[in-house]
XYZ file of C-alpha atoms in Angstrom:
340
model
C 128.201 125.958 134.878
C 128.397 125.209 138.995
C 126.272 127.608 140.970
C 128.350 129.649 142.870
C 128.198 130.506 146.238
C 128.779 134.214 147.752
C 132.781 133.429 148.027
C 133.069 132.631 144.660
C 132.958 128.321 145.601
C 130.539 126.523 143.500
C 127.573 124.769 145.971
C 128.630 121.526 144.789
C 132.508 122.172 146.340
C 131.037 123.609 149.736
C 128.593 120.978 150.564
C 131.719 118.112 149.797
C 133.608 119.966 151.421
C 131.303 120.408 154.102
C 130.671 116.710 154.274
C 126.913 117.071 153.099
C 127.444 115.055 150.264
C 129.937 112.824 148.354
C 129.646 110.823 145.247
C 126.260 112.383 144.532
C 124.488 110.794 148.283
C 123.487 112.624 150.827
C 125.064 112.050 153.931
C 123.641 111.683 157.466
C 120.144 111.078 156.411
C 120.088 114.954 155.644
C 117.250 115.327 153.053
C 117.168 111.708 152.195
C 113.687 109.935 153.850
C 114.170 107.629 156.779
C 114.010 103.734 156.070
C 110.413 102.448 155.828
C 110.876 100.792 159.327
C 110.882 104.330 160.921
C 107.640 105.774 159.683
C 104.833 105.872 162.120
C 101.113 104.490 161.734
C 100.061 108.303 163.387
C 101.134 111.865 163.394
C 102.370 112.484 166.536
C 100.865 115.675 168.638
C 102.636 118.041 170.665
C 100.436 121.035 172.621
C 100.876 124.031 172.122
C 101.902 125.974 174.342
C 100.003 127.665 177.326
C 96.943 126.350 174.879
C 96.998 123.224 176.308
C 95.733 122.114 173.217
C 97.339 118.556 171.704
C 97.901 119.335 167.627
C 99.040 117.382 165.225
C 102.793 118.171 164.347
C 101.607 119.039 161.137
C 98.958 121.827 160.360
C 97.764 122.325 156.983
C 98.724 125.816 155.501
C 96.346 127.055 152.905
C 97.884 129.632 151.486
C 99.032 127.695 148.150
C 96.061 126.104 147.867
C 94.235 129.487 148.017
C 96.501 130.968 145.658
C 96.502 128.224 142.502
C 95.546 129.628 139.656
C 93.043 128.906 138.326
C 90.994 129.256 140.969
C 89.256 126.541 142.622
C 87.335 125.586 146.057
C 87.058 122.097 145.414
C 91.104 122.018 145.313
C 90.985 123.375 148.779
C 88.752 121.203 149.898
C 90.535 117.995 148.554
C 93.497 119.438 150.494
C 91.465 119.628 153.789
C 90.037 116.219 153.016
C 93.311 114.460 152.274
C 94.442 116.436 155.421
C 91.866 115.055 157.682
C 92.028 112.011 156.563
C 95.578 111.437 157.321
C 94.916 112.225 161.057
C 96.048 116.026 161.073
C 93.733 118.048 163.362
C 95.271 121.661 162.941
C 94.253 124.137 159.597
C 95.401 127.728 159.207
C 93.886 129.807 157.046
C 93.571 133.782 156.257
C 91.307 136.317 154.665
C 94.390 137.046 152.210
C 94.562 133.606 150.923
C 91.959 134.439 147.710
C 89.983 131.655 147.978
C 91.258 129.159 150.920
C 88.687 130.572 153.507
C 85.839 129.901 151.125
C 87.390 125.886 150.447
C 87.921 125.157 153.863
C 84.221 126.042 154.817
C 83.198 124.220 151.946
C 84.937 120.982 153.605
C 84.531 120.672 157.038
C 81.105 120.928 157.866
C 79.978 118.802 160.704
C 84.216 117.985 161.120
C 84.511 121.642 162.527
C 84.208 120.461 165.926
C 87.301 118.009 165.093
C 90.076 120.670 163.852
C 91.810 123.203 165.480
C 90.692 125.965 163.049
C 93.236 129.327 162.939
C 93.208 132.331 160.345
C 94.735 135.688 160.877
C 93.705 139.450 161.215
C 95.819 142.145 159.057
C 94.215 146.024 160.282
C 95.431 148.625 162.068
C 92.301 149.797 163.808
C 89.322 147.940 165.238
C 86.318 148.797 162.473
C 88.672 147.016 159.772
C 89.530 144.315 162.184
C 85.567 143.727 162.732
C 84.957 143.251 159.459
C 87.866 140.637 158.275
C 86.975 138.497 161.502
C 83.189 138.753 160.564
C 83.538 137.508 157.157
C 86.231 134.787 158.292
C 83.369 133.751 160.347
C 81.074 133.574 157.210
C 83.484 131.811 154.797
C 84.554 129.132 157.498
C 81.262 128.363 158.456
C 81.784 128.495 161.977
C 80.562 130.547 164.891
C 84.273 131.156 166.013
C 87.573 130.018 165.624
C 90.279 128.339 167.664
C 92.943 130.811 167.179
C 93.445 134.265 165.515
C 96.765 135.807 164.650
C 97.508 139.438 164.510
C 99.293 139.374 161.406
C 102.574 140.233 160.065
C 103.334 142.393 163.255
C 106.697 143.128 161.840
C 104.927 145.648 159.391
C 102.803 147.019 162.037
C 102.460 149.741 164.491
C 102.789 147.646 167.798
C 101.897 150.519 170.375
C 99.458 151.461 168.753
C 97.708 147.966 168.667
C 98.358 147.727 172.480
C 96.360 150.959 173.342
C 92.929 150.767 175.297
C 91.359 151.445 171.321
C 93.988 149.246 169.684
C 93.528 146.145 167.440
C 95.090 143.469 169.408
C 93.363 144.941 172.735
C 90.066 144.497 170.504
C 91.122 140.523 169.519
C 91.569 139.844 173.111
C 88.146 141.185 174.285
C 86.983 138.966 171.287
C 88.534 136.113 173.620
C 86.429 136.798 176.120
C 83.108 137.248 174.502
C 83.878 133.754 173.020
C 84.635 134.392 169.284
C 88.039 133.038 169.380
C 89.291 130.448 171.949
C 93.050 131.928 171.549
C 95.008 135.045 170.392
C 98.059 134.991 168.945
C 100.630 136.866 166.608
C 102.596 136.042 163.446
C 105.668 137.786 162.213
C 108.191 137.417 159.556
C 110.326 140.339 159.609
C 111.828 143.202 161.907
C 112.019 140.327 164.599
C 112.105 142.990 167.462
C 108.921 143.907 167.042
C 107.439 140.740 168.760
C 109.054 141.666 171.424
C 106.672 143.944 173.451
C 104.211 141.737 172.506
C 105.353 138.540 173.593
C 106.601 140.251 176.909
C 102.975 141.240 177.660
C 101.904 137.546 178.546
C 98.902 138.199 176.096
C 100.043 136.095 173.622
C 99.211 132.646 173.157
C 100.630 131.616 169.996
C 103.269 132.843 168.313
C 103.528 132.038 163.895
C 107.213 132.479 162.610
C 109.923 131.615 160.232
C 111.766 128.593 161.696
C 114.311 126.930 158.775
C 118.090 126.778 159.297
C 118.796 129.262 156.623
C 116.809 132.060 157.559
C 117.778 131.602 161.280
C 121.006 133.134 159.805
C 119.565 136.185 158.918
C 116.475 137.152 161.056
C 117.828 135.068 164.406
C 114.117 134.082 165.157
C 115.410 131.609 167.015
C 117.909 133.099 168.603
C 116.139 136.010 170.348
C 112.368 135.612 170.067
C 111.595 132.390 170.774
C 113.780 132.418 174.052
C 111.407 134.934 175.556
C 107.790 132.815 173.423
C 109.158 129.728 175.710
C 109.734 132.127 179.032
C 105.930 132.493 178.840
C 105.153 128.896 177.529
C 103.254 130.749 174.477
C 102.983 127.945 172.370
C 104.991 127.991 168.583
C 104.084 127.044 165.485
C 106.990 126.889 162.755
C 106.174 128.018 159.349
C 108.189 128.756 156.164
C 109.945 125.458 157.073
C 111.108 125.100 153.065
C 111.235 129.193 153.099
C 108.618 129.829 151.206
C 107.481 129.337 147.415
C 110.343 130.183 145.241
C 110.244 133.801 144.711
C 106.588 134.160 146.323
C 104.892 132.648 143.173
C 102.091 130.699 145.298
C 99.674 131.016 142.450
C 101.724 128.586 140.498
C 100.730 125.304 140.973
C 104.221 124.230 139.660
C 106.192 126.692 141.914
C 109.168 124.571 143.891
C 109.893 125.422 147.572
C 112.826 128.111 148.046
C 114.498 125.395 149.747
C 115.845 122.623 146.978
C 114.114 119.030 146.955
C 116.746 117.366 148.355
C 116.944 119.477 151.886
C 113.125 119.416 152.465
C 113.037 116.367 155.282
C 116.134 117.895 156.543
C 114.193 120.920 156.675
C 111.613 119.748 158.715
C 113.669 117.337 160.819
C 115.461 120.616 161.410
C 111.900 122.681 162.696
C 110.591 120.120 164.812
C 113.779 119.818 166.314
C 113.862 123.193 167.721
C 113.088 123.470 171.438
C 109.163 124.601 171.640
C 107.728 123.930 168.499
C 104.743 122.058 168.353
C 103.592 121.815 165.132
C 104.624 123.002 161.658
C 102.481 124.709 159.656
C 103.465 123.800 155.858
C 101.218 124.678 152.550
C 100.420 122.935 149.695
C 98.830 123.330 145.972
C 97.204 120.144 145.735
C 95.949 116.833 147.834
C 99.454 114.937 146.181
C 101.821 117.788 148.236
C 99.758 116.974 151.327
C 100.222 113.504 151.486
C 103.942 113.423 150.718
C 104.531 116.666 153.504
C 102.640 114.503 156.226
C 104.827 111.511 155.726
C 107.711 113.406 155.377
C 106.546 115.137 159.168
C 105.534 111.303 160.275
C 109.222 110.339 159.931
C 111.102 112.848 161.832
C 114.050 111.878 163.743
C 115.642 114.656 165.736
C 118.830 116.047 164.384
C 122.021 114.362 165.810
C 124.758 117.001 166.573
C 126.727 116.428 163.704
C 124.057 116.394 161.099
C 122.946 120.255 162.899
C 126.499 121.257 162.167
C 126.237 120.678 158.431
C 123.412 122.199 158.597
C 124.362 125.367 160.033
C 127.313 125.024 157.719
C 124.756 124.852 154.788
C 122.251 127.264 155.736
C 125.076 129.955 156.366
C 126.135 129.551 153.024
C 121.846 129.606 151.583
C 120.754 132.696 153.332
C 123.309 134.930 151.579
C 121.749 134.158 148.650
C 118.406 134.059 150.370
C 118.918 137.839 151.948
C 116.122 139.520 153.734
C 113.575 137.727 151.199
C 110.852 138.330 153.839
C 111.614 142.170 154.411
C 113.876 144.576 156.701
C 115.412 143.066 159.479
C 114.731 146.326 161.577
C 113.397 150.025 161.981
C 109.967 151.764 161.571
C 107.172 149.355 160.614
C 105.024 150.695 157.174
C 101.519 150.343 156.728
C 102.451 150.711 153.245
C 104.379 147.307 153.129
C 103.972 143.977 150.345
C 101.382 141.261 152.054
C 103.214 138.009 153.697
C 101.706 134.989 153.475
């Protein structure tokens, strides 16, 4: 039986009749890799942002990596290896990743100096915030870190973390006393609540859902990172495949959200749009690195046809997608489910 689509139209019948694909080929290069010819001997680096800082256009996520069960460092670590080896220079990290903090300090040693280390602070008041930053410190090895998110800011109390006594007040005085070289903010949900934020000038960096079937649904792209380019805060794209399939990032096995076929579309999509610098994709195992940094090493921008079958298709995704990544607006909980 054909998977239908929210009009009753089986997937198969939209996308031919979209002009994705015929005869069982893809059309347009749209998920299908580019010919051998067009694959570059380096990663190409973009900088981020008011950073100033040239990264790789791929940055290792660790959140999968952290996640696989069973648990295991040296897993981490092989990912960071195969990573650094393949000429990416950017890592992101976060105390919520079980064990990804702990593998990635395990790696790098004396190759700290070479990465552009970031990981993430989730607290909504300063003692809390001291103590995940602390222990980042310790599991990283490192006396500070390149960048630090305040994390999932569309679950949190934004005032509040603006006040004189606030957390993200607190992670810029960290800034100064030389903890952490930038501050920045991630957000998946409730996209108006980067707002304030980003319209402070404070931020550096801002971390946030950039795939052309969630742009559909939370308009990321559409109204927040209009006003992240206004104040050249530099953007990093993640959930470029949206995500593990239902959230399951402890399975090793899990597939993307996004089907096989429209992951190089996917990313050819990201780095397409105007201020992203680098996109931050995970991975379970050294194997998923390897074949995500080729896939980033042979991006082509979009041509204007192949974005309208994508908008066409990613329409058609994110109703069956929904708000998989929480409310699109009002009040913020503290009591909310963790985002990786």
């Amino acid at each position: 039986m054909s998977e239908q689509t929210g009009h009753g139209v089986s997937r198969r019948a939209f996308l031919v009749q979209s002009g994705v694909v015929a005869g069982g080929a893809v059309l347009s290069g749209l998920g299908g890799p580019a010919a051998a010819g067009d694959q570059a001997d380096e990663l190409p680096r973009r900088v981020l942002g008011r950073t100033g800082v040239s990264l790789t256009t791929f940055t290792l996520g660790t959140a999968p990596s952290g996640f696989t069960k069973p648990h295991d460092v040296k897993n981490v670590a092989n990912c960071v290896n195969a990573a650094l080896e393949l000429g990416v220079n950017a890592i992101d990290t976060a105390p919520a990743y079980d064990i990804a903090e702990e593998g990635i300090g395990l790696a790098l040693g004396n190759r700290r100096k070479d990465v552009f280390l970031s990981s993430k602070v989730l607290a909504d008041d300063v003692p809390k915030a001291e103590k995940i930053l602390a222990n980042s410190l310790r599991l990283l090895k490192t006396d500070y870190l390149d960048l630090v998110y305040f994390h999932q800011v569309g679950d949190r109390d934004v005032e509040r973390a603006l006040l004189p006594n606030g957390v993200y007040t607190w992670l810029l005085k960290q800034k100064k006393a030389g903890k952490v070289r930038f501050v920045g903010i991630s957000i998946h949900n409730r996209p108006e609540k980067a707002i304030g934020l980003l319209e402070s000038g404070e931020v550096d960096a801002l971390l946030t859902v950039v795939n052309f079937v969630d742009r559909h649904t939370y308009h990321f792209e559409d109204n927040i990172l209009p006003i992240a380019r206004k104040h050249n805060t530099g953007i990093v794209a993640m959930k470029v495949f949206g995500g593990a399939r239902k959230s399951r990032y402890a399975d090793p096995n899990c597939p993307a959200q996004l089907d096989a076929q429209y992951l190089e579309s996917a990313v050819r999509y990201a780095l397409s749009t105007e201020g992203v610098a680098t996109l931050n994709i995970g991975a379970h195992n050294a194997d998923q690195v390897r074949k995500d940094v080729e896939m980033v090493k042979r991006f082509r921008p979009l041509s204007q046809e192949e974005s309208a079958q994508l908008a066409s298709l990613g329409k058609e995704l994110s109703r069956e997608w929904g708000t998989h990544f929480g409310p699109l607006a009002g009040g913020a909980s503290l009591q909310y489910t963790y985002h990786v």
